[in-house]
Amino acid sequence: MHMMSAPNLEVFYKRAAAAEEEIAALKKQVEYLQQSIANNDSKLQTVPKDEYTKLELENIKLKHRVAILKRTIEADRSKIQSEVKIDVYNAISIYDTLYKLFKKAIHAAYGDKIEPPVIITTSNNPKFGDYQCNSAMPLTTLLSNNGIRTSPIEVAKSIITKIENSDMIDRFEVAGGGFINIFLKRKFAQIALSNLVKCGKALPPYTKKQKVIVDFSSPNIAKEMHVGHLRSTIIGDSIARLLEYIGHDVLRINHIGDWGTQFGMLIAHLQDRFPDYLIVSPSITDLQSFYKESKERFDQDQEFKTRAYECVVKLQAFDTDMIRAWRLICDVSRKDIEKVYVRLNIKLIERGESFYQKHMECLIKDLESRGLLEEDDGRKVMWSKCGNEIPLTIIKSDGAFTYDTSDLAALKQRLEEERADWIIYVTDAGQSTHFQVLVHCGERAGIVKSWHRIDHVGFGVVLGQDKKKFKTRSGETVKLIDLLDEGLRRALQKLKEKQRDKVLTEEELKKAQESIAYGCIKYADLSHNRNHDYVFSFDKMLEDKGNTAVYLLYALTRIRSIARTANISQEKLQELAQNTPISLDHQKEWKLAKVLIKFPDVLIKITKDLYLHQLCEYCYEIACAFTEFYDNCYCVEKNESGEIVEINMGRILLTEATAIIMEKCFSILGLEPVERM
């Protein structure tokens, strides 16, 4: 069997990605031309006939070019799959491969007239195979509706006769009800995992590269980050990590609140507290208190309130003194925000509401010129194309812009200037209606096109032990920096309880403390279905049993220690993997291997629904399968005096494959494993 080398595979992926990017660009041109033709159809009396004909011909040529590129990609992909087969499996999806095999077989058995219901699932019981195709029963119903009488078992048998040979599949069994049990080849998994060790890293599944913008965290200037920002920051960072890993061009945007009425209030208070702020930089050490003072004055002092509004007007007109005061406040706040990001290892590009001021002005002119804004009790609003939703308030009755204005301007800038294909907003679930209306208005304004994907990743709130919103004992919102400090204190306490301070160096103890503290906070959030509220509990987070960060971090540390015990380096393991087969004879070895080779499918599914708890469940599944393997299969045998008498290299290689995949999962989740814990 001819095998394709990894470099050649990379060449194919690059070629396919380039071709698919060209297809996307051509599709946009086709849509533009179609729109031009449609526009000309309504103005034929003013457009020369030869220009109209030219547009039609150009449209036909572009469609033909798209079709050729698609055929080229599919031909290349088929060739790659036939040549590569199983030795580069780590970048291939089992689910997608089985889906294509069964779809083709059903078409071959029953023709193209029936759209085949291809249903592929994983099996929970190894007696019934590793995967199942459950298409026979719904297919029987479809055939019956078309006058063909048969049974699910007969349909299943017919499908099996048409399935092409695959290096992935060992055998099929037809069970009652027409369920087709699919058994994978151990050799397939063996080669796939060997390649993993040879590479020394987990290769991602193939994806069509897109420009993706992930909008997350988004704190407000002059307000300290609190527990309410926790979920957006953690979930958004993990989504960005996943999409970056599988090959997308990701722009991480921090859409901070740095514009609007509150800045007039803050600047007016700054002028009173530090009248020489233009000459001497004021030392604002507690911006939160500064904000509270200004808010109190704004609510109680009408003269101050009037002056604050005047400051807003001057700020939005880019008055030099106002801009300097604004920058000063932003800089102080930004330093506090950055402290949190450094500790959680969060990377973001700040692009606040102020960035879109000029964009908002241009947007309003455009919307007004096209008659898309309507008067509503002094406001100017925009209705979505549905017409039955809450409208966006584009201009308030006092002439000021709103969050709606900046969000629509940001949407336009991101799609038209940044050329984003996909935008992901990570905010609390309470904003879902807002983003739904935003997208609908974007479509009505011609900003959002058919090829754009826009997702709102909503999430529930963080609760305290009393099942109410997480607050301090005094009833105030919990500051995020205080939460991280408490996590460090609790993690150190946990390590000392286990007497790890007696065996770890000071540096190792500090690394373990930070790994556990920040890891448990992140993992507790990500391991819950994001739609649900969750109770914040350090006691539960720091448990060393069950699906927790502590248990998983320790599991990886233990896995990595096995090769060290045998005095085998990772470089040596890569060398051994060239000729030493991974051991999969024992049922526990095979069970672990089947979990590991699901890695690409787990990631592909998350890119579709953006539910990260599935990756946490997968990590826990790996850890449990590994524990069963390790308890039943000796990797390193020692005599009574502790000397190594035998090393099972095939099993050591399996532990290395496990560690590689777990480390990549941890990287996506933002966890930092340590060598010793």
XYZ file of C-alpha atoms in Angstrom:
677
model
C 0.000 0.000 0.000
C 1.426 3.363 -1.045
C 1.685 5.819 1.855
C 1.826 9.578 1.528
C 4.381 11.405 3.641
C 3.327 14.078 6.123
C 4.986 16.911 4.118
C 3.008 15.903 1.013
C -0.154 15.891 3.083
C 0.597 19.430 4.256
C 1.067 20.489 0.620
C -2.353 19.046 -0.194
C -4.004 20.817 2.725
C -2.454 24.134 1.689
C -3.538 23.611 -1.915
C -7.062 22.631 -0.882
C -7.338 25.562 1.534
C -6.172 28.002 -1.142
C -8.674 26.584 -3.624
C -11.513 26.780 -1.114
C -10.606 30.382 -0.303
C -10.744 31.110 -4.035
C -14.167 29.447 -4.199
C -15.415 31.634 -1.340
C -14.130 34.766 -3.079
C -15.693 33.701 -6.372
C -19.025 33.005 -4.662
C -19.012 36.552 -3.327
C -18.330 37.833 -6.833
C -21.160 35.699 -8.194
C -23.561 37.081 -5.582
C -22.417 40.637 -6.345
C -22.944 40.096 -10.067
C -26.338 38.521 -9.457
C -27.300 41.577 -7.435
C -26.016 43.824 -10.213
C -28.064 41.889 -12.760
C -31.130 42.126 -10.523
C -30.616 45.871 -10.152
C -30.205 46.269 -13.882
C -33.372 44.238 -14.478
C -35.319 47.005 -12.752
C -33.512 49.723 -14.687
C -33.278 48.227 -18.176
C -34.450 51.468 -19.719
C -31.248 53.214 -18.479
C -28.664 50.394 -18.854
C -27.196 49.505 -22.281
C -28.141 45.988 -23.344
C -24.517 45.000 -24.060
C -23.519 45.883 -20.450
C -26.368 43.748 -19.089
C -25.356 40.827 -21.347
C -21.722 41.214 -20.258
C -22.750 40.868 -16.597
C -24.725 37.719 -17.343
C -21.801 36.124 -19.228
C -19.384 37.031 -16.437
C -21.775 35.454 -13.912
C -21.894 32.210 -15.935
C -18.082 32.116 -16.219
C -17.629 32.592 -12.470
C -20.153 29.841 -11.675
C -18.292 27.529 -14.055
C -14.978 28.371 -12.371
C -16.488 27.610 -8.933
C -17.678 24.215 -10.196
C -14.219 23.351 -11.600
C -12.492 24.292 -8.341
C -14.951 22.175 -6.333
C -14.327 19.154 -8.573
C -10.556 19.653 -8.256
C -10.724 19.732 -4.462
C -12.902 16.606 -4.274
C -10.640 14.741 -6.721
C -7.543 15.683 -4.728
C -9.218 14.759 -1.478
C -10.303 11.339 -2.804
C -6.778 10.724 -4.058
C -5.293 11.681 -0.704
C -7.693 9.405 1.196
C -6.869 6.447 -1.061
C -3.108 7.065 -0.781
C -2.815 8.116 2.845
C -5.345 5.682 4.223
C -4.583 5.186 7.901
C -1.028 6.389 8.499
C -2.068 10.033 8.896
C -5.287 9.263 10.710
C -4.758 11.851 13.436
C -6.016 14.501 11.003
C -8.950 12.394 9.754
C -12.423 12.172 11.248
C -13.799 8.672 11.842
C -17.340 10.027 11.805
C -16.922 11.848 8.490
C -15.238 8.816 6.901
C -18.024 6.462 8.009
C -20.692 8.960 6.968
C -19.282 9.196 3.434
C -18.872 5.419 3.140
C -22.468 4.719 4.159
C -23.944 7.558 2.133
C -22.232 6.195 -0.976
C -23.333 2.627 -0.162
C -26.987 3.645 0.337
C -26.960 5.517 -2.971
C -25.428 2.474 -4.661
C -28.054 0.169 -3.141
C -31.157 2.292 -3.676
C -30.256 4.943 -6.245
C -30.124 8.704 -5.984
C -33.888 9.216 -5.935
C -34.074 8.829 -2.147
C -32.102 11.221 0.014
C -30.388 8.778 2.379
C -30.845 9.294 6.126
C -27.231 8.592 7.170
C -27.213 8.090 10.949
C -23.804 7.245 12.473
C -23.408 6.934 16.253
C -20.777 5.653 18.661
C -21.551 2.429 20.493
C -21.699 2.356 24.283
C -21.211 -1.391 24.424
C -18.228 -3.045 22.655
C -20.428 -6.137 22.101
C -22.362 -4.064 19.550
C -19.330 -2.684 17.773
C -17.415 0.559 18.082
C -19.805 2.583 15.908
C -23.269 1.953 14.504
C -25.165 2.908 11.373
C -28.855 3.286 12.254
C -30.141 4.230 8.803
C -31.976 1.011 7.890
C -35.206 1.658 9.789
C -35.921 5.225 8.511
C -34.797 4.098 5.041
C -37.314 1.243 5.155
C -40.076 3.768 5.855
C -38.964 5.951 2.944
C -38.899 2.962 0.605
C -42.351 1.898 1.799
C -43.681 5.397 1.018
C -42.324 4.902 -2.491
C -44.086 1.554 -2.896
C -41.102 -0.686 -2.112
C -41.860 -3.245 0.601
C -38.877 -4.558 2.539
C -37.576 -4.969 6.114
C -34.894 -3.071 8.059
C -32.696 -6.188 8.210
C -32.894 -6.675 4.431
C -32.093 -2.996 3.917
C -29.077 -3.257 6.264
C -27.781 -6.325 4.411
C -28.175 -4.537 1.070
C -26.216 -1.538 2.367
C -23.349 -3.741 3.616
C -22.918 -5.373 0.197
C -22.293 -1.942 -1.316
C -19.777 -0.614 1.224
C -16.307 -0.137 -0.235
C -13.267 -1.682 1.457
C -11.705 0.539 4.112
C -8.523 0.246 6.137
C -10.539 1.640 9.031
C -13.176 -1.121 9.287
C -12.598 -4.692 10.441
C -16.124 -6.080 10.031
C -19.889 -5.407 10.175
C -22.711 -7.162 11.977
C -26.423 -6.694 11.354
C -28.389 -6.666 14.608
C -32.133 -6.715 15.246
C -33.998 -3.727 13.866
C -31.474 -3.427 11.037
C -28.779 -1.742 13.120
C -25.355 -2.151 11.515
C -22.598 -2.637 14.095
C -19.222 -1.381 12.904
C -15.988 -2.803 14.316
C -12.787 -0.812 13.764
C -9.441 -2.379 12.872
C -6.875 -2.338 15.653
C -4.159 -1.896 13.047
C -5.845 1.323 11.983
C -5.677 2.775 15.515
C -2.186 1.388 16.030
C -0.760 3.224 13.019
C -2.730 6.369 13.816
C -1.383 6.577 17.363
C 2.146 5.687 16.248
C 2.062 8.660 13.886
C 1.000 10.816 16.819
C 4.101 9.804 18.780
C 6.354 10.130 15.723
C 5.187 13.719 15.207
C 5.360 14.500 18.904
C 2.120 16.474 18.622
C -1.572 16.038 17.829
C -2.410 17.249 14.336
C -5.793 18.984 13.991
C -8.567 17.754 11.696
C -8.771 19.368 8.281
C -10.739 22.592 8.138
C -11.461 25.244 5.543
C -9.562 28.275 6.837
C -11.758 31.247 7.729
C -11.279 34.686 9.233
C -12.973 34.469 12.625
C -13.573 37.283 15.123
C -14.209 36.247 18.727
C -15.664 39.100 20.800
C -15.291 38.289 24.494
C -14.538 39.546 28.029
C -15.538 43.203 27.324
C -15.217 44.889 30.738
C -16.050 48.560 31.255
C -13.363 51.171 31.766
C -13.259 52.629 35.287
C -14.962 49.554 36.732
C -12.990 46.661 38.169
C -13.423 43.279 36.530
C -15.771 41.187 38.616
C -17.098 37.639 38.655
C -19.630 38.639 35.981
C -16.749 38.918 33.483
C -15.382 35.507 34.428
C -17.435 33.304 32.109
C -17.099 35.469 28.991
C -13.328 35.693 29.470
C -12.786 31.974 30.058
C -15.240 30.662 27.446
C -14.136 33.174 24.809
C -10.450 32.397 25.320
C -11.058 28.649 24.994
C -13.117 29.064 21.805
C -10.351 31.221 20.319
C -7.719 28.626 21.292
C -9.710 25.838 19.628
C -10.265 27.749 16.384
C -6.620 28.841 16.246
C -5.489 25.248 16.750
C -7.559 23.831 13.908
C -6.243 26.469 11.513
C -8.547 29.495 11.410
C -7.283 33.084 11.299
C -8.646 34.312 14.639
C -8.913 37.917 15.801
C -9.584 38.112 19.551
C -11.409 41.384 20.251
C -11.986 43.005 23.627
C -14.967 45.300 22.955
C -14.508 47.368 26.112
C -16.941 50.028 27.282
C -14.786 53.145 26.913
C -17.252 55.690 25.494
C -20.525 57.297 26.440
C -22.295 59.153 29.236
C -20.247 57.692 32.095
C -17.110 59.336 30.690
C -18.658 62.785 30.859
C -19.369 62.014 34.495
C -15.823 60.785 35.167
C -14.140 63.673 33.342
C -16.218 66.275 35.192
C -15.264 64.636 38.502
C -11.609 64.516 37.424
C -11.672 68.268 36.690
C -12.925 68.950 40.219
C -10.668 66.514 42.075
C -7.510 67.176 40.039
C -7.891 70.633 38.421
C -4.255 70.529 37.200
C -4.640 67.102 35.523
C -3.476 68.567 32.173
C -0.110 69.474 33.713
C 0.398 66.939 36.516
C -0.724 63.342 36.008
C -3.108 62.532 38.897
C -2.514 59.486 41.068
C -5.817 57.640 40.959
C -5.040 54.509 42.967
C -8.626 53.307 43.436
C -10.559 53.851 40.230
C -13.559 51.928 41.566
C -14.006 54.429 44.411
C -13.413 57.285 41.987
C -16.227 55.937 39.804
C -18.604 55.572 42.769
C -17.944 59.154 43.877
C -18.667 60.524 40.401
C -21.814 58.387 40.043
C -23.125 59.609 43.384
C -22.604 63.237 42.333
C -24.212 62.546 38.937
C -27.330 61.125 40.604
C -27.673 63.855 43.249
C -26.249 67.093 41.809
C -28.167 68.520 38.815
C -25.475 71.116 38.050
C -22.816 68.391 37.982
C -25.072 66.231 35.794
C -25.487 69.077 33.268
C -21.723 69.636 33.172
C -21.159 65.895 32.724
C -23.404 65.881 29.636
C -21.486 68.877 28.276
C -18.254 66.925 28.713
C -19.759 64.015 26.753
C -20.631 66.301 23.835
C -17.103 67.748 23.825
C -15.569 64.276 24.084
C -17.560 62.973 21.102
C -16.431 66.082 19.195
C -12.818 65.045 20.013
C -12.029 68.129 22.123
C -8.285 67.967 22.957
C -8.619 68.428 26.735
C -11.492 65.950 26.937
C -9.545 63.341 24.969
C -6.548 63.740 27.277
C -8.701 63.247 30.372
C -10.400 60.260 28.740
C -7.055 58.645 27.883
C -5.780 59.186 31.407
C -8.796 57.383 32.915
C -8.576 54.577 30.337
C -4.858 54.026 31.022
C -5.381 53.685 34.769
C -8.225 51.207 34.251
C -6.380 49.271 31.565
C -3.516 48.472 33.954
C -5.929 46.872 36.432
C -7.624 44.843 33.688
C -4.278 43.654 32.321
C -3.311 42.214 35.726
C -6.215 39.761 35.453
C -5.383 38.815 31.860
C -1.717 38.155 32.689
C -2.633 35.829 35.537
C -5.170 33.895 33.449
C -2.918 33.957 30.347
C -5.561 35.712 28.220
C -4.526 37.351 24.937
C -6.812 40.071 23.522
C -6.717 43.025 21.148
C -8.515 45.983 22.698
C -10.997 47.707 20.435
C -13.423 49.694 22.514
C -16.624 51.489 21.612
C -14.570 54.664 20.987
C -12.946 52.953 17.998
C -16.284 53.011 16.185
C -17.194 56.705 16.668
C -16.428 57.670 13.049
C -17.908 54.381 11.837
C -21.149 55.210 13.671
C -21.372 58.611 11.991
C -20.901 57.051 8.532
C -23.371 54.265 9.338
C -26.125 56.705 10.303
C -25.685 58.718 7.085
C -25.953 55.505 5.076
C -29.028 54.208 6.931
C -30.796 57.575 6.665
C -30.027 57.927 2.951
C -31.663 54.559 2.325
C -34.703 55.258 4.451
C -33.911 52.527 6.992
C -34.352 54.714 10.091
C -37.760 55.645 11.491
C -38.827 58.316 13.981
C -40.147 56.901 17.238
C -41.018 59.301 20.061
C -38.004 61.495 19.322
C -35.652 58.566 18.746
C -34.428 57.168 15.449
C -34.828 53.410 15.351
C -34.192 50.605 12.907
C -36.529 47.646 12.601
C -35.237 44.253 11.580
C -36.495 42.681 8.397
C -38.839 40.532 10.498
C -40.599 43.675 11.693
C -41.957 42.047 14.840
C -38.950 42.410 17.125
C -37.697 45.152 19.410
C -36.006 47.722 17.143
C -32.432 48.950 17.494
C -32.242 52.466 18.906
C -29.706 54.124 16.613
C -30.050 57.739 17.854
C -31.526 58.714 21.228
C -33.916 61.643 21.603
C -31.006 63.830 22.835
C -28.990 62.994 19.701
C -26.580 60.596 21.428
C -25.563 57.200 20.083
C -26.305 53.945 21.925
C -24.859 50.476 22.387
C -27.074 49.462 19.463
C -25.351 52.040 17.262
C -21.835 50.913 18.172
C -22.731 47.225 17.844
C -24.178 47.696 14.343
C -21.197 49.849 13.324
C -18.826 47.210 14.745
C -20.655 44.467 12.831
C -20.274 46.432 9.587
C -16.594 47.185 10.213
C -15.786 43.575 11.046
C -17.504 42.106 8.009
C -16.534 44.732 5.457
C -13.123 46.001 6.611
C -11.789 43.009 8.536
C -13.357 40.656 5.956
C -14.538 38.275 8.679
C -16.345 35.117 7.591
C -17.483 34.231 11.092
C -18.185 36.365 14.176
C -18.685 34.916 17.655
C -20.105 37.057 20.486
C -19.515 35.618 23.962
C -21.902 37.302 26.416
C -24.503 36.289 28.991
C -27.661 34.591 27.719
C -29.746 37.661 28.591
C -28.373 39.413 25.501
C -29.511 36.755 23.030
C -32.485 38.811 21.803
C -30.244 41.830 21.227
C -27.867 39.849 19.003
C -30.741 38.227 17.156
C -32.156 41.670 16.313
C -28.652 42.966 15.504
C -28.099 40.230 12.915
C -31.560 40.716 11.392
C -30.945 44.471 11.074
C -27.533 43.698 9.582
C -29.207 41.521 6.970
C -31.783 44.209 6.190
C -29.022 46.803 5.773
C -27.096 44.491 3.434
C -24.207 44.179 5.908
C -24.676 40.481 6.729
C -24.444 38.243 3.640
C -25.535 34.658 3.082
C -21.992 33.293 3.499
C -21.422 34.894 6.910
C -21.751 32.857 10.091
C -22.635 34.786 13.231
C -23.010 33.046 16.609
C -24.049 34.329 19.989
C -22.438 32.106 22.638
C -24.656 32.741 25.628
C -24.116 31.495 29.156
C -25.809 31.380 32.556
C -24.747 33.215 35.701
C -22.296 32.248 38.439
C -24.116 31.412 41.685
C -22.991 31.333 45.297
C -23.597 28.466 47.730
C -27.050 29.930 48.423
C -27.968 29.426 44.709
C -28.231 33.196 44.277
C -25.964 35.485 42.260
C -22.408 35.183 43.567
C -21.803 38.115 45.974
C -19.525 39.003 48.865
C -20.885 38.765 52.414
C -21.559 42.497 52.320
C -23.663 41.992 49.188
C -21.178 43.500 46.709
C -20.121 41.910 43.425
C -17.028 39.727 43.836
C -13.914 41.288 42.283
C -12.181 38.948 39.875
C -8.715 39.733 41.245
C -9.905 38.800 44.766
C -11.304 35.539 43.414
C -7.932 34.653 41.861
C -6.123 35.484 45.126
C -8.491 33.235 47.056
C -7.888 30.467 44.501
C -4.135 30.720 45.089
C -4.607 30.575 48.860
C -6.880 27.525 48.650
C -4.603 25.722 46.162
C -1.567 26.164 48.416
C -3.559 24.927 51.388
C -4.579 21.831 49.391
C -0.974 21.101 48.375
C 0.216 21.424 51.965
C -2.535 19.078 53.161
C -1.070 16.508 50.753
C 2.422 17.387 52.102
C 3.590 18.325 48.619
C 5.515 21.262 50.104
C 7.889 18.688 51.632
C 8.814 17.060 48.288
C 8.566 19.934 45.812
C 11.089 22.744 45.440
C 9.870 26.283 46.114
C 9.637 26.953 42.371
C 7.790 23.664 41.696
C 5.351 24.396 44.527
C 4.587 27.860 43.117
C 3.992 26.431 39.626
C 1.718 23.712 41.014
C -0.175 26.288 43.096
C -0.852 28.528 40.075
C -1.666 25.578 37.818
C -4.266 24.291 40.277
C -5.712 27.679 41.294
C -6.280 29.094 37.826
C -6.907 25.688 36.264
C -9.688 24.771 38.685
C -11.439 28.134 38.174
C -11.324 27.754 34.385
C -12.236 24.078 34.332
C -15.167 24.435 36.737
C -16.653 26.960 34.330
C -15.907 25.105 31.083
C -17.001 21.692 32.360
C -20.590 22.911 32.812
C -23.014 23.266 29.920
C -22.624 27.005 29.298
C -26.401 27.503 29.024
C -26.811 26.602 32.681
C -26.046 28.590 35.818
C -23.415 26.981 38.024
C -22.541 27.168 41.705
C -19.051 28.504 42.407
C -17.417 26.322 45.049
C -13.686 26.128 45.703
C -14.269 22.977 47.772
C -15.728 21.138 44.775
C -13.235 22.621 42.316
C -10.279 21.431 44.375
C -11.467 17.854 44.821
C -8.906 15.374 43.523
C -11.511 12.856 42.399
C -14.079 13.048 39.623
C -14.220 15.385 36.653
C -12.124 18.219 38.123
C -9.022 20.099 37.014
C -7.040 18.786 39.997
C -7.779 15.161 39.125
C -6.964 15.646 35.426
C -3.811 17.693 35.996
C -2.579 15.036 38.405
C -3.516 12.273 35.925
C -1.379 13.883 33.203
C 1.520 14.397 35.601
C 1.330 10.701 36.523
C 1.168 9.633 32.861
C 4.230 11.714 32.026
C 6.129 10.235 34.988
C 5.887 6.677 33.575
C 8.407 7.283 30.769
C 10.635 9.226 33.170
C 10.611 6.255 35.573
C 11.784 4.073 32.688
C 14.470 6.688 31.835
C 13.048 7.192 28.343
C 12.972 10.704 26.881
C 10.286 11.982 24.522
C 12.909 12.138 21.751
C 13.659 8.455 22.337
C 9.930 7.639 22.211
C 9.638 9.374 18.834
C 12.524 7.243 17.610
C 11.024 4.026 19.036
C 7.682 4.737 17.368
C 9.327 4.313 13.948
C 9.628 0.538 14.375
C 7.954 -0.469 17.651
C 4.192 -1.144 17.350
C 1.900 0.304 20.009
C 0.452 -2.510 22.119
C -3.321 -2.906 21.629
C -3.817 -6.636 22.350
C -5.285 -6.261 25.839
C -8.930 -5.133 25.948
C -8.015 -2.195 28.229
C -5.327 -1.062 25.770
C -7.848 -1.225 22.935
C -10.470 0.631 24.988
C -8.019 3.491 25.656
C -6.960 3.634 21.996
C -10.572 3.938 20.818
C -11.059 6.920 23.124
C -7.893 8.610 21.863
C -8.734 8.325 18.158
C -12.023 10.184 18.738
C -10.036 13.404 19.289
C -10.660 14.970 15.817
C -14.404 14.234 15.980
C -14.724 15.846 19.411
C -13.138 19.047 18.097
C -15.208 19.080 14.893
C -18.430 18.782 16.899
C -17.450 21.659 19.191
C -16.744 23.939 16.209
C -20.341 23.341 15.143
C -22.159 23.958 18.441
C -19.461 25.765 20.549
C -20.196 23.749 23.712
C -16.837 23.306 25.424
C -18.055 21.043 28.221
C -17.815 18.227 25.650
C -14.025 18.621 25.607
C -13.952 18.444 29.412
C -16.031 15.255 29.315
C -13.621 13.862 26.725
C -10.613 14.641 28.971
C -12.292 12.830 31.843
C -13.097 9.883 29.566
C -9.411 9.658 28.595
C -8.305 9.803 32.251
C -10.763 7.055 33.272
C -9.802 4.805 30.347
C -6.132 5.348 31.141
C -6.636 4.435 34.797
C -8.307 1.162 33.762
C -5.433 0.455 31.373
C -2.727 1.292 33.908
C -4.363 -0.804 36.652
C -4.467 -3.843 34.381
C -1.412 -3.506 32.156
C 2.124 -3.187 33.496
C 4.258 -0.648 31.644
C 7.365 -0.847 33.862
C 8.017 -3.903 36.068
C 10.345 -3.693 39.053
C 11.751 -6.298 41.430
C 11.458 -6.176 45.213
C 14.485 -3.904 45.510
C 12.941 -1.388 43.123
C 15.143 -2.175 40.139
C 13.559 -2.149 36.682
C 13.429 -5.672 35.272
C 11.209 -5.176 32.233
C 9.832 -2.290 30.151
C 6.892 -2.833 27.827
C 7.755 -0.384 25.055
C 4.447 -0.850 23.219
C 2.584 0.288 26.326
C 4.991 3.143 27.037
C 4.222 4.412 23.535
C 0.493 4.215 24.310
C 1.036 6.349 27.430
C 2.907 8.890 25.290
C 0.030 9.093 22.788
C -2.353 9.621 25.720
C -0.209 12.427 27.149
C 0.065 14.195 23.776
C -3.707 14.306 23.295
C -4.405 15.307 26.905
C -1.858 18.118 26.682
C -3.521 19.478 23.554
C -6.940 19.323 25.229
C -5.524 21.193 28.233
C -3.987 23.795 25.920
C -7.392 24.432 24.302
C -9.035 24.704 27.735
C -6.334 27.109 28.944
C -4.956 24.753 31.617
C -1.219 24.788 32.416
C 0.055 21.310 33.376
C 3.207 20.939 35.473
C 5.906 18.284 35.500
C 5.615 17.608 39.227
C 2.565 18.103 41.452
